[in-house]
XYZ file of C-alpha atoms in Angstrom:
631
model
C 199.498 168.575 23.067
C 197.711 166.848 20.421
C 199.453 167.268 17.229
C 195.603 167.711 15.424
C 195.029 170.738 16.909
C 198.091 172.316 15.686
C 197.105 175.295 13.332
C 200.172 176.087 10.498
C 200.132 180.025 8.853
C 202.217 181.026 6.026
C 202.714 183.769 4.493
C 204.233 183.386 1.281
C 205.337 186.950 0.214
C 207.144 188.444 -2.986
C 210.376 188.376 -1.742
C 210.028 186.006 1.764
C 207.915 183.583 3.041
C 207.212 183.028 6.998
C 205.381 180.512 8.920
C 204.510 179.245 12.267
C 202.809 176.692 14.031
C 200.291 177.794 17.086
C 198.089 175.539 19.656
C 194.685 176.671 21.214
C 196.795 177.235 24.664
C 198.227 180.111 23.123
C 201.845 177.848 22.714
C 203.359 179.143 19.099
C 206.808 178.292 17.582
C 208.144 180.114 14.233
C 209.388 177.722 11.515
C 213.407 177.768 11.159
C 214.664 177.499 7.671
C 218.337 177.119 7.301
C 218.674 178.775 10.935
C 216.222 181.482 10.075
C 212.849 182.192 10.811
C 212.796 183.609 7.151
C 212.408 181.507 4.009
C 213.358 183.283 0.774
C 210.829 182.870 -1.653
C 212.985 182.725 -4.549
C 213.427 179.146 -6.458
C 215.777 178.251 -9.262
C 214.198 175.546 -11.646
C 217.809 173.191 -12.075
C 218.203 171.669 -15.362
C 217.245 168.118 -13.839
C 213.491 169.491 -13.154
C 214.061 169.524 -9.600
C 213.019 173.271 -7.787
C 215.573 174.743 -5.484
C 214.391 176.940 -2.699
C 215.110 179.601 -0.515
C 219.051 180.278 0.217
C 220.235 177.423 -2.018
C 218.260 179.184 -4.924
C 219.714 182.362 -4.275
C 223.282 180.401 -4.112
C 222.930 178.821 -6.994
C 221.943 182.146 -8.747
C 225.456 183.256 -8.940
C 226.514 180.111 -11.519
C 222.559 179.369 -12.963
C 221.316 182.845 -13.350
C 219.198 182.172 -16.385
C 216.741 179.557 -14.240
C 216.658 181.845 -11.150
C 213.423 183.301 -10.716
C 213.375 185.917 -7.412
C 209.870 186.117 -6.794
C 207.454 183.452 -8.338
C 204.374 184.483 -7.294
C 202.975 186.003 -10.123
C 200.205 187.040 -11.764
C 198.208 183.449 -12.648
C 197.899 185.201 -16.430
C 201.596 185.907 -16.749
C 203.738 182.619 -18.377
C 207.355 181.978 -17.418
C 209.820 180.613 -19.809
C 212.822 179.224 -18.272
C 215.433 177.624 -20.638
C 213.299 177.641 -23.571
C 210.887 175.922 -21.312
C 207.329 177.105 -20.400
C 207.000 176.241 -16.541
C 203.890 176.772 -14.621
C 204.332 179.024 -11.660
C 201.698 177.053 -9.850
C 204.653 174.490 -9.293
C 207.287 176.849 -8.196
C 204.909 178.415 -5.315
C 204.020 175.074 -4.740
C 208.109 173.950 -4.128
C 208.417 176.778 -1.531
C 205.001 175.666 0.019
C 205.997 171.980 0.195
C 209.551 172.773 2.185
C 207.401 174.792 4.835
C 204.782 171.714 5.039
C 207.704 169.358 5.478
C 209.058 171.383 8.180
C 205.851 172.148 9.876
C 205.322 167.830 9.594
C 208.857 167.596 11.647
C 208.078 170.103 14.504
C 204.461 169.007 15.386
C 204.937 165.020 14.326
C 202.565 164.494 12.080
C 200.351 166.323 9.136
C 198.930 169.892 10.493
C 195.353 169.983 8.885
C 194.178 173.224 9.996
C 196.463 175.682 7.349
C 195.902 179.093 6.729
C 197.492 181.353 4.192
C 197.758 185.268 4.612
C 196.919 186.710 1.390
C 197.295 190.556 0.000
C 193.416 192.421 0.466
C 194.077 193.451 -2.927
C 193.889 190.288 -4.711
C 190.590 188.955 -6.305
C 188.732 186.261 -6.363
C 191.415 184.508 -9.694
C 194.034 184.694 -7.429
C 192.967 183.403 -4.515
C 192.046 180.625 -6.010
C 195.359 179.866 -7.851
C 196.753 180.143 -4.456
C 194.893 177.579 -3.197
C 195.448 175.739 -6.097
C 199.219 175.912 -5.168
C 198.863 175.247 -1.661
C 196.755 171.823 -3.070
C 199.676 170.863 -5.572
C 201.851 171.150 -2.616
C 199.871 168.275 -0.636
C 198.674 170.826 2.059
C 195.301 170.450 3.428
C 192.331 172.786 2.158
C 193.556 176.317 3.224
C 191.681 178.816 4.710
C 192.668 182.133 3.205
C 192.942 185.079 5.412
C 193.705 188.755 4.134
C 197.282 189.924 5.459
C 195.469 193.391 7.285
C 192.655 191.442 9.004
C 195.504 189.306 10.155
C 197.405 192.025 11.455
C 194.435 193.547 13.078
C 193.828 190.190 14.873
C 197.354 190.204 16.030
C 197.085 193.704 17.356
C 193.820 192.863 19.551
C 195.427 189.462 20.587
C 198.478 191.491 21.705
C 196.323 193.898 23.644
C 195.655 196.451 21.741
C 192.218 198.806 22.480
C 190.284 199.177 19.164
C 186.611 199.279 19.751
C 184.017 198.629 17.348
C 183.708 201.368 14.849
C 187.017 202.025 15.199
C 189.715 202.702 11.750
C 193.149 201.659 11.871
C 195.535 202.100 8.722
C 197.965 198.364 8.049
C 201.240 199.924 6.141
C 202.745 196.821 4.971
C 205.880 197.477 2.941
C 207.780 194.354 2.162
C 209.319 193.491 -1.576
C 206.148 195.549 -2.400
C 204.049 198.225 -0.417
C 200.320 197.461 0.568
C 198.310 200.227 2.634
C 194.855 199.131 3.859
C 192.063 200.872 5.841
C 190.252 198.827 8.146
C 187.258 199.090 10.719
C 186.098 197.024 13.436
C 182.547 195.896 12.839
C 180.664 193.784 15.307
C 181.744 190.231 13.579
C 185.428 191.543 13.311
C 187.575 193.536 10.661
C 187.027 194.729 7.680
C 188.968 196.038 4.719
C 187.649 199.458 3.545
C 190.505 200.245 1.012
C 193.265 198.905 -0.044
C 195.649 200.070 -2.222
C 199.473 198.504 -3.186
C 202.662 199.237 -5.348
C 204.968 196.785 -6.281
C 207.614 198.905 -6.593
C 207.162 200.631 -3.575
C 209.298 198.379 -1.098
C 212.149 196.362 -0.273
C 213.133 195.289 -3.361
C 212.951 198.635 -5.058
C 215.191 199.989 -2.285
C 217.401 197.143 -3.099
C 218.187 197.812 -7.119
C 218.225 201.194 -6.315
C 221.256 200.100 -3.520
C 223.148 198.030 -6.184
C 223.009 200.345 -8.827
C 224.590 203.086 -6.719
C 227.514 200.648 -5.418
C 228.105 199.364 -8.880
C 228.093 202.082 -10.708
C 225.149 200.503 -12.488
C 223.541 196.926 -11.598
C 224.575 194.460 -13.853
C 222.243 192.656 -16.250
C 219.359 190.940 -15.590
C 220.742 187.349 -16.946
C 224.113 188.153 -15.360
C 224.956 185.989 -12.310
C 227.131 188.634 -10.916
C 223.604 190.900 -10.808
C 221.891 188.087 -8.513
C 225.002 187.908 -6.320
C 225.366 192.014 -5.434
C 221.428 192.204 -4.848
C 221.720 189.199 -1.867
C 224.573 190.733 -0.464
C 222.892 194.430 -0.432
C 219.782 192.749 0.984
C 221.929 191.667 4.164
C 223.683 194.794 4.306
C 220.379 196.970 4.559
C 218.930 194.361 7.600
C 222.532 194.786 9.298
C 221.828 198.884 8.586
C 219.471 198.490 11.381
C 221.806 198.198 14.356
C 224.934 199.669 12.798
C 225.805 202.779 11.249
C 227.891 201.204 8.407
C 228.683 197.918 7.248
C 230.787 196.597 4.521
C 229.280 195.010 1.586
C 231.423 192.745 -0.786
C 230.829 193.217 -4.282
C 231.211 190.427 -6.987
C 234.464 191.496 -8.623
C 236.315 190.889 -5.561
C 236.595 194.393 -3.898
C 234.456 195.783 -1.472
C 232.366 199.049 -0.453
C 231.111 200.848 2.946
C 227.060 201.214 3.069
C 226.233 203.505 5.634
C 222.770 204.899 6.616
C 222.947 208.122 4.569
C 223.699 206.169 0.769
C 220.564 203.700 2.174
C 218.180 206.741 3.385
C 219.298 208.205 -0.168
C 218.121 205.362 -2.134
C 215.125 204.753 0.217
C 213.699 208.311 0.135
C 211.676 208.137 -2.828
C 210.270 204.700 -2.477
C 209.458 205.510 1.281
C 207.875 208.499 0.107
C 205.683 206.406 -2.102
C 204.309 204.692 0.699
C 203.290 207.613 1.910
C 201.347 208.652 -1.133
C 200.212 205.538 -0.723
C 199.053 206.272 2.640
C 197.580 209.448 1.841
C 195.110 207.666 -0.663
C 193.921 205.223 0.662
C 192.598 207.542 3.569
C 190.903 208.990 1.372
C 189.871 206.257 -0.872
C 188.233 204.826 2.497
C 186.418 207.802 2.768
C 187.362 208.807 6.397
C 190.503 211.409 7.582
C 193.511 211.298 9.515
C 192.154 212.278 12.703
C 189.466 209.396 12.484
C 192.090 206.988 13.119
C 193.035 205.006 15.678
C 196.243 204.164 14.721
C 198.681 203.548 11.690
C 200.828 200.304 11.993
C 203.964 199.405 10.541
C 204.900 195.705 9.074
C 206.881 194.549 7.179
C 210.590 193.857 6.419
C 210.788 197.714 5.326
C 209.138 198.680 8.482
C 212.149 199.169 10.799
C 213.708 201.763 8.723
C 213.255 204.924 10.763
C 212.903 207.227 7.488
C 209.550 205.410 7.009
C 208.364 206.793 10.180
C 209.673 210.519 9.076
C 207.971 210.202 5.583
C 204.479 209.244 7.017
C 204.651 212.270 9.157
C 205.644 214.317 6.776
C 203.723 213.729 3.808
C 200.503 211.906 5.300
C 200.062 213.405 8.465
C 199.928 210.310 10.722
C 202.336 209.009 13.494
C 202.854 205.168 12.566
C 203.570 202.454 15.405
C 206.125 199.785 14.775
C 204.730 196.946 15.277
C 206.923 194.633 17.425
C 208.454 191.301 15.456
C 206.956 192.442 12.349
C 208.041 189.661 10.549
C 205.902 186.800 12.098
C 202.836 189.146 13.282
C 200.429 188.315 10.292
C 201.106 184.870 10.584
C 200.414 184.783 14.672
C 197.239 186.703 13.495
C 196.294 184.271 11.245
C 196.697 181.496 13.381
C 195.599 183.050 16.580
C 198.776 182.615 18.145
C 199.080 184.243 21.645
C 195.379 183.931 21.761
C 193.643 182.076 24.694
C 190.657 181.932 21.642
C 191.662 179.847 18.676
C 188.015 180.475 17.013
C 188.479 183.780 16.435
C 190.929 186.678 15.694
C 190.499 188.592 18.596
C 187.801 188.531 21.544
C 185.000 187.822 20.091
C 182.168 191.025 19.843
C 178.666 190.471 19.889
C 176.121 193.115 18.072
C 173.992 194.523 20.385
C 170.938 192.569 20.924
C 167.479 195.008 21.104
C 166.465 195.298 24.319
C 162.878 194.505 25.225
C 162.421 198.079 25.941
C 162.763 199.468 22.176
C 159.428 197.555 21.983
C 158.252 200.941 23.491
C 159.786 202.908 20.519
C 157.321 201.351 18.297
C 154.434 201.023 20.595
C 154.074 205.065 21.846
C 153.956 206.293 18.417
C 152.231 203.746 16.498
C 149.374 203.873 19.488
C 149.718 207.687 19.423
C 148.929 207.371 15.334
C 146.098 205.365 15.891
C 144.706 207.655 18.803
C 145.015 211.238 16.670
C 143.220 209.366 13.419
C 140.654 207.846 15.728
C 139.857 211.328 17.176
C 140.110 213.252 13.630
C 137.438 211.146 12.015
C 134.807 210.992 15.198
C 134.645 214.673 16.009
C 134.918 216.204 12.339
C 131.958 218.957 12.561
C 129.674 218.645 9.184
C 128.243 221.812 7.718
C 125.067 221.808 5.536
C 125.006 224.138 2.691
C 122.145 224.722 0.053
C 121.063 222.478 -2.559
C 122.572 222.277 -6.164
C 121.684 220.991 -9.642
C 124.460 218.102 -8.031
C 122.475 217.781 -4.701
C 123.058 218.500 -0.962
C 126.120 220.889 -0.376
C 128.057 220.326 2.977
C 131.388 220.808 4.030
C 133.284 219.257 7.060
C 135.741 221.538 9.014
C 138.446 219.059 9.816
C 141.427 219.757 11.629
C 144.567 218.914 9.005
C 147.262 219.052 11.967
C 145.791 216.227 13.250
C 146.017 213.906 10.186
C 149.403 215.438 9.739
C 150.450 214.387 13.233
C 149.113 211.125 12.857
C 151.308 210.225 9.300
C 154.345 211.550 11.418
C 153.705 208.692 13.719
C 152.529 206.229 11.626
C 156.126 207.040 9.788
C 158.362 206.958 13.051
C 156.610 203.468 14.151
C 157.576 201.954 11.342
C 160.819 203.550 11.136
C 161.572 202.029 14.936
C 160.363 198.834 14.025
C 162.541 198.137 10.776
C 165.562 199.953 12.616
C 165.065 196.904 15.801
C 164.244 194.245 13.467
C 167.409 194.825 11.104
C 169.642 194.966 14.010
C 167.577 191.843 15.790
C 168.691 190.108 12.529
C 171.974 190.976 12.757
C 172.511 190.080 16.589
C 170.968 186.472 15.623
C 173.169 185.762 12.146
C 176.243 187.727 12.838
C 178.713 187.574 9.794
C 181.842 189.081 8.827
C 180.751 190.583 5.591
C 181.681 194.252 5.261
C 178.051 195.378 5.828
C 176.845 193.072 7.907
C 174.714 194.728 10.672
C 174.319 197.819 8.710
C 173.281 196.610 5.236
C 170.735 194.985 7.306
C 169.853 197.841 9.011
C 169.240 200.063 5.931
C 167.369 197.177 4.505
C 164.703 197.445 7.403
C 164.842 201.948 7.375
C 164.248 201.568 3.214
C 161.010 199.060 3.741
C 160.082 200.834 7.147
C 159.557 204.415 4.908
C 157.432 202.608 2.539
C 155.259 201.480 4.733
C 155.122 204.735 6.720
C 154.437 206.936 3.540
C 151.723 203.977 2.310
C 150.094 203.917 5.878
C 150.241 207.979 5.206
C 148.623 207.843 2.249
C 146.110 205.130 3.071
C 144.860 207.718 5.832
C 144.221 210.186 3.321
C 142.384 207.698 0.809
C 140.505 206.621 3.686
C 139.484 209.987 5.058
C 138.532 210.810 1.308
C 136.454 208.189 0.831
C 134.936 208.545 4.633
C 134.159 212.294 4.045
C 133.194 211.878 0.218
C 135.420 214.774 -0.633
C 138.184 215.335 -3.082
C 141.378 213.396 -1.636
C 144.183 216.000 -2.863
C 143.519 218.146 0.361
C 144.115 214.839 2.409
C 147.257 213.677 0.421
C 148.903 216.622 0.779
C 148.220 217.146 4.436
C 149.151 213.228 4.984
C 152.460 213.132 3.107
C 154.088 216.375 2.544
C 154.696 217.160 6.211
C 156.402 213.543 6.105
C 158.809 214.235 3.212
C 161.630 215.438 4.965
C 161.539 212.573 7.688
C 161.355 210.086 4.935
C 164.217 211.990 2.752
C 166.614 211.950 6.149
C 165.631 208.355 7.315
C 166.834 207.078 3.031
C 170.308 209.287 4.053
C 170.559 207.711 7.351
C 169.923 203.861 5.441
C 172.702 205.081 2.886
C 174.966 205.962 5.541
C 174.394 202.198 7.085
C 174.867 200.147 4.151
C 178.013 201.774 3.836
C 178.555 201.378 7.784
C 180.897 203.980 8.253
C 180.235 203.808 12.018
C 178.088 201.255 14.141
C 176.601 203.831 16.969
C 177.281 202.495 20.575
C 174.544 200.227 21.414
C 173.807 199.294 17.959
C 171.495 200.979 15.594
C 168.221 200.451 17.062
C 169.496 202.822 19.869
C 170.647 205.746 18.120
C 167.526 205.931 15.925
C 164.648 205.743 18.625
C 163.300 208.898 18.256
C 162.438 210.477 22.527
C 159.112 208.864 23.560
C 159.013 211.666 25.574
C 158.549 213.902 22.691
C 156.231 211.676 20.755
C 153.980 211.275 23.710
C 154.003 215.317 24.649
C 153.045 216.207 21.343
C 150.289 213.436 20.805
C 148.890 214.303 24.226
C 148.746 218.070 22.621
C 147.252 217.411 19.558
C 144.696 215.752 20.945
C 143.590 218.499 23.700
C 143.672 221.027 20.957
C 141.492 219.043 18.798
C 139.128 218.366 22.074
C 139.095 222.475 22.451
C 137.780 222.773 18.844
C 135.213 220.046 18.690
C 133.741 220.149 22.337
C 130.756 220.937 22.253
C 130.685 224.558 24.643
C 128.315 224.532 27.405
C 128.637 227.482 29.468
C 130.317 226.103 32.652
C 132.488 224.033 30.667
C 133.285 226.884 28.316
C 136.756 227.992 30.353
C 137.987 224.753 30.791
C 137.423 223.576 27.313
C 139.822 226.980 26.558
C 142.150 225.835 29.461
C 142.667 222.411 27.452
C 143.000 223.798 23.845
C 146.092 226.293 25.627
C 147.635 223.368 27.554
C 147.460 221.297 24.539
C 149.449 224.034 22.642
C 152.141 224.120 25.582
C 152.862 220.381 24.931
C 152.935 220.474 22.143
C 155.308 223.335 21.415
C 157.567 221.161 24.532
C 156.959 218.384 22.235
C 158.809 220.162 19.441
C 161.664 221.802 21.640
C 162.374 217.679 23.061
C 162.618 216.407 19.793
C 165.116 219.472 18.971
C 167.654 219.477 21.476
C 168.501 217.421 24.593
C 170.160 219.070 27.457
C 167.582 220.227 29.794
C 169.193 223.732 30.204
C 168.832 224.296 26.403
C 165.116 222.532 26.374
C 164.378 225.344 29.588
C 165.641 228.086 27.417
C 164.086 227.107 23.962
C 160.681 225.644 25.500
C 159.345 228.347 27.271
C 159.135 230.313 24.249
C 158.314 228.412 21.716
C 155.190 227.061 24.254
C 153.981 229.919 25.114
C 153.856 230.793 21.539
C 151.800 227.531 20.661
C 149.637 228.198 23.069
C 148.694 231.688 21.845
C 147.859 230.435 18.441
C 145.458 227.361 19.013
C 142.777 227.496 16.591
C 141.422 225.540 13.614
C 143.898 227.063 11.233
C 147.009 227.240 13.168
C 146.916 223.898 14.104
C 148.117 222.937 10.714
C 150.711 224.962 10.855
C 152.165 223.534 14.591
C 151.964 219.553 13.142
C 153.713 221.209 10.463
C 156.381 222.509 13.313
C 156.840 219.227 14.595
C 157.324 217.479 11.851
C 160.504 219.777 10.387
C 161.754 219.525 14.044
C 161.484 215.671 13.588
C 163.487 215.384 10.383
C 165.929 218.173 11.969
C 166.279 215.398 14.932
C 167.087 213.050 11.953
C 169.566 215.400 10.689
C 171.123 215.676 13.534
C 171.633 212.223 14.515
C 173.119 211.293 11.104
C 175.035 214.398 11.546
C 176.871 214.034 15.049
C 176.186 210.047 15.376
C 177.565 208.732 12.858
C 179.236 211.270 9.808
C 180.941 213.463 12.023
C 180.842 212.322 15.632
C 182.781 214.648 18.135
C 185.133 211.599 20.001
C 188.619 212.176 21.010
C 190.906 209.632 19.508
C 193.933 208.438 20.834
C 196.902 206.778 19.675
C 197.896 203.245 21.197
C 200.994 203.019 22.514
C 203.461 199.906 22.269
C 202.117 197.401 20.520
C 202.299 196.203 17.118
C 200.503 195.183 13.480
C 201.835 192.456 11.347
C 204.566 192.358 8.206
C 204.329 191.082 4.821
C 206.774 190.626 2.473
């Protein structure tokens, strides 16, 4: 194996710091410091300028205590003064950094220069930076910086866990600290929806809270003795997993019994915190309980059965451990495991259009075109008497039909921004958060402008053709639109925020039934035939024949674009047909385009509705495998 295509993750946490070193054949090895795959991220600057690390920090603690520092990485804005010396924290993340490099050199042979460093979701773009300036100070390679959930996500699909795309998972990382994240699975990958974090919701708080219970009251914070009782209390709550009690020696020489109950005392309300946390962020993502697929556990926290209690208790959710927590956002951010080492996870394509949705913009743009065609070739002019002004004449037109034809003018162009935004997406996939959806709503938003200006260039066109007042046209051209246009805005809001990509990708949940569009221009137009024809005797009952047909379609027109299942279209249609039907006639035909439209924008509704805000899917829980830890 070629040592250059080695890739190195770290995660350098508050408290810990973890690493490992993966191939592309799916080969991965953890880092060992000092026999454990766990490097303590504490450092103590010695009086020589030289930066202890990791256990011989914490042992020199006990005699040094005033240059120990527990958990250097800090804010970039906060300034450390050790000794009556100002030290740069840059330089004591960088000393923990360099010991992993070294040890990453010695396993694969040479320099690894494909790094990657797990960073919180939570932290902005000031402090990723200064961990990359930490990572340079510490001669690593250029880092690529990959959010600790997104890691964990990639570990979960890499160890065979089902989340499909659209799919919400909650990452409850509780290390030193607590950080709860929501994330979906877009096309391109994951994606962080909310994030939320508490420093004092972890490990360490569990540990003070520990020490001050078996000493009566921790020490102070310069006191060496402090340093000492927190190290040993650290070890005592990892041994708490497998035992019921274990003794922990205490720095004046004498010793005390920690059993479960004193830890699940101290650990209550922290744990309880992270479930509050939880809670939140659920909400903060804008989504419930019961859309998720799954709430995972990492962390060094993690293993403590009372976190598992206090999630269902006070959040609602059964978590899942995830297995090895320690190393499983660094294996995500590496890829390890992963026959793939260009992606976290199988890689998901957005749904390329099909040739067919061509059809969704060809039936009702050709359907527009065919009802304005007809409405300005068989208008019937009037003559009236002369005025002062001139000639009076009127023109009996048949407002349905311009109404019908601005519905389809709309939905064309609503189909063909809806393909074209997710043709965009398919061809320049990227793992922004609204990636196929932000450029979905971008084509909906210019689709209903062009629909309502097609609309309203009808009307200024039949105006001007006619040489009458245009207010009759506009309102006949646009107002039966308004409620498609005000649901098709909704439905782009709803896709910039992608909540949900729809199975199939947007361009198929959003083709409104050719069937429909086609039954109802085929109606139209025989009702407008009935009214115009001219009536010669023999024709006379056919001409009748073809206005009540064209009433039937297009009352079935209106019931398709309602509902779908053909015992409910049987039930509704007859009706609602036969009632069409009855009612052709110059006036009422207004009133049915009128129908059709408010049954389009209901079919709108509806989609947004049970598609994508509320969709009626069962969820299930994954069983046995894991997220990733932090700490």
């Amino acid at each position: 194996m070629r040592a250059g295509e080695a890739r190195l993750a770290i995660d350098c946490g508050s408290a810990s710091t973890t690493a490992v070193v993966a191939w592309p054949d799916g080969r991965w090895v953890p880092l060992m410091f000092d026999g454990e795959p766990a490097l303590p991220s504490a450092v103590l600057l010695g009086g020589d300028g030289n930066v202890l690390t990791g256990h011989q920090a914490w042992q020199a603690a006990a005699t040094d205590p005033q240059r120990f520092i527990p958990a250097p990485r800090q804010s970039p804005e906060q300034q450390l003064t050790i000794a009556d010396t100002d030290v740069d924290t840059l330089d004591l993340v960088a000393a923990t950094l360099r010991r992993v490099a070294g040890e990453a050199q010695r396993v694969v042979g040479s320099v690894v220069e494909d790094v990657r460093l797990v960073v919180p979701a939570g932290w902005g773009p000031r402090r990723r930076t200064w961990m990359r300036h930490a990572a340079h100070r510490a001669g690593l390679p250029q880092p690529r910086l990959i959010e600790a959930p997104v890691a964990v996500a990639g570990h979960l699909v890499a160890a065979g866990v089902q989340l499909p795309v659209g799919s919400f998972i909650v990452v409850c990382d509780v290390g030193a600290g607590a950080e709860v994240s929501v994330l979906r699975r877009g096309p391109a990958g994951f994606e962080v929806l909310a994030t939320l974090a508490d420093p004092t919701a972890g490990g360490t708080a569990i540990d003070e809270a520990l020490a001050a219970t078996l000493d009566n009251g921790s020490p102070a914070d310069g006191d060496g003795q402090r340093w000492a009782l927190l190290a040993s209390v650290g070890a005592a709550k990892q041994a708490l997993a497998d035992r019921a009690a274990v003794t922990v020696p205490l720095p004046q020489g004498s010793a005390m019994v920690l059993n479960t109950g004193l830890l699940e005392q101290a650990a209550h309300p922290v744990l309880h915190r992270v479930a509050q946390l939880v809670t939140e962020t659920i909400a903060a993502a804008e989504i419930n309980a019961t859309d998720l697929a799954g709430v995972y556990c990492v962390g060094g926290v993690a293993r403590m059965r009372l976190l598992e209690k206090a999630l269902i208790e006070t959040a609602s959710v059964t978590p899942t451990l995830v297995p090895d927590p320690a190393t499983a956002a660094v294996r995500g951010a590496a890829d390890a495991g992963a026959a793939d080492a260009t992606a976290v996870g199988p890689p998901v394509e957005v749904p390329v259009p099909p040739v067919r949705r061509a059809v969704a913009i060809a039936v009702p743009g050709l359907a527009s075109l065919a009802l304005i065609w007809q409405y300005f070739l068989t208008a019937e002019y009037h003559n009236g008497s002369r005025t002062l002004r001139g000639l009076y004449y009127w023109v009996v037109l048949n407002w349905g039909e311009l109404a019908m034809a601005a519905v389809f003018a709309l939905l064309a162009c609503l189909a063909a921004g809806t393909v074209l935004g997710s043709l965009i997406a398919a061809r320049s996939p990227t793992t922004e958060i609204r990636s196929e959806g932000g450029k979905v709503s971008v084509g909906i938003l210019a689709a209903v402008s062009l629909g309502v200006a097609i609309a309203g260039l009808y009307a200024v066109v039949a105006s001007q053709y006619f040489r009458l007042p245009f207010g009759g046209f506009l309102r006949w051209a646009l107002w039966p639109i308004a409620p498609i246009a005000v649901m098709a805005v909704a439905m782009a809001v709803v896709a910039a925020r992608q909540w949900r990509v729809p199975q199939g990708g947007w361009s198929a949940l959003l083709t409104v039934p050719a069937g429909s569009v086609i039954t109802a221009a085929v109606g139209m137009l025989l009702i407008q035939y009935s009214l115009t024809a001219a009536r010669r005797p023999h024709l006379v009952l056919w001409i009748d024949i073809a206005g009540r047909v064209g009433g039937l379609l297009l009352g079935v027109g209106v019931v398709m674009a309602l509902v779908t299942p053909l015992v409910f279209r049987l039930i509704l249609g007859a009706p609602l047909a036969v009632i069409a039907a009855a009612i052709v006639s110059w006036r009422a035909s207004g009133v049915l385009a009128v129908f059709y439209a408010i049954a389009v924008a209901v079919w709108w509704a509806a989609r947004l509705w049970t598609r994508v805000v509320r969709p009626v899917t069962p969820h299930t829980f994954p069983a046995g495998a894991g997220s990733n830890a932090g700490s």
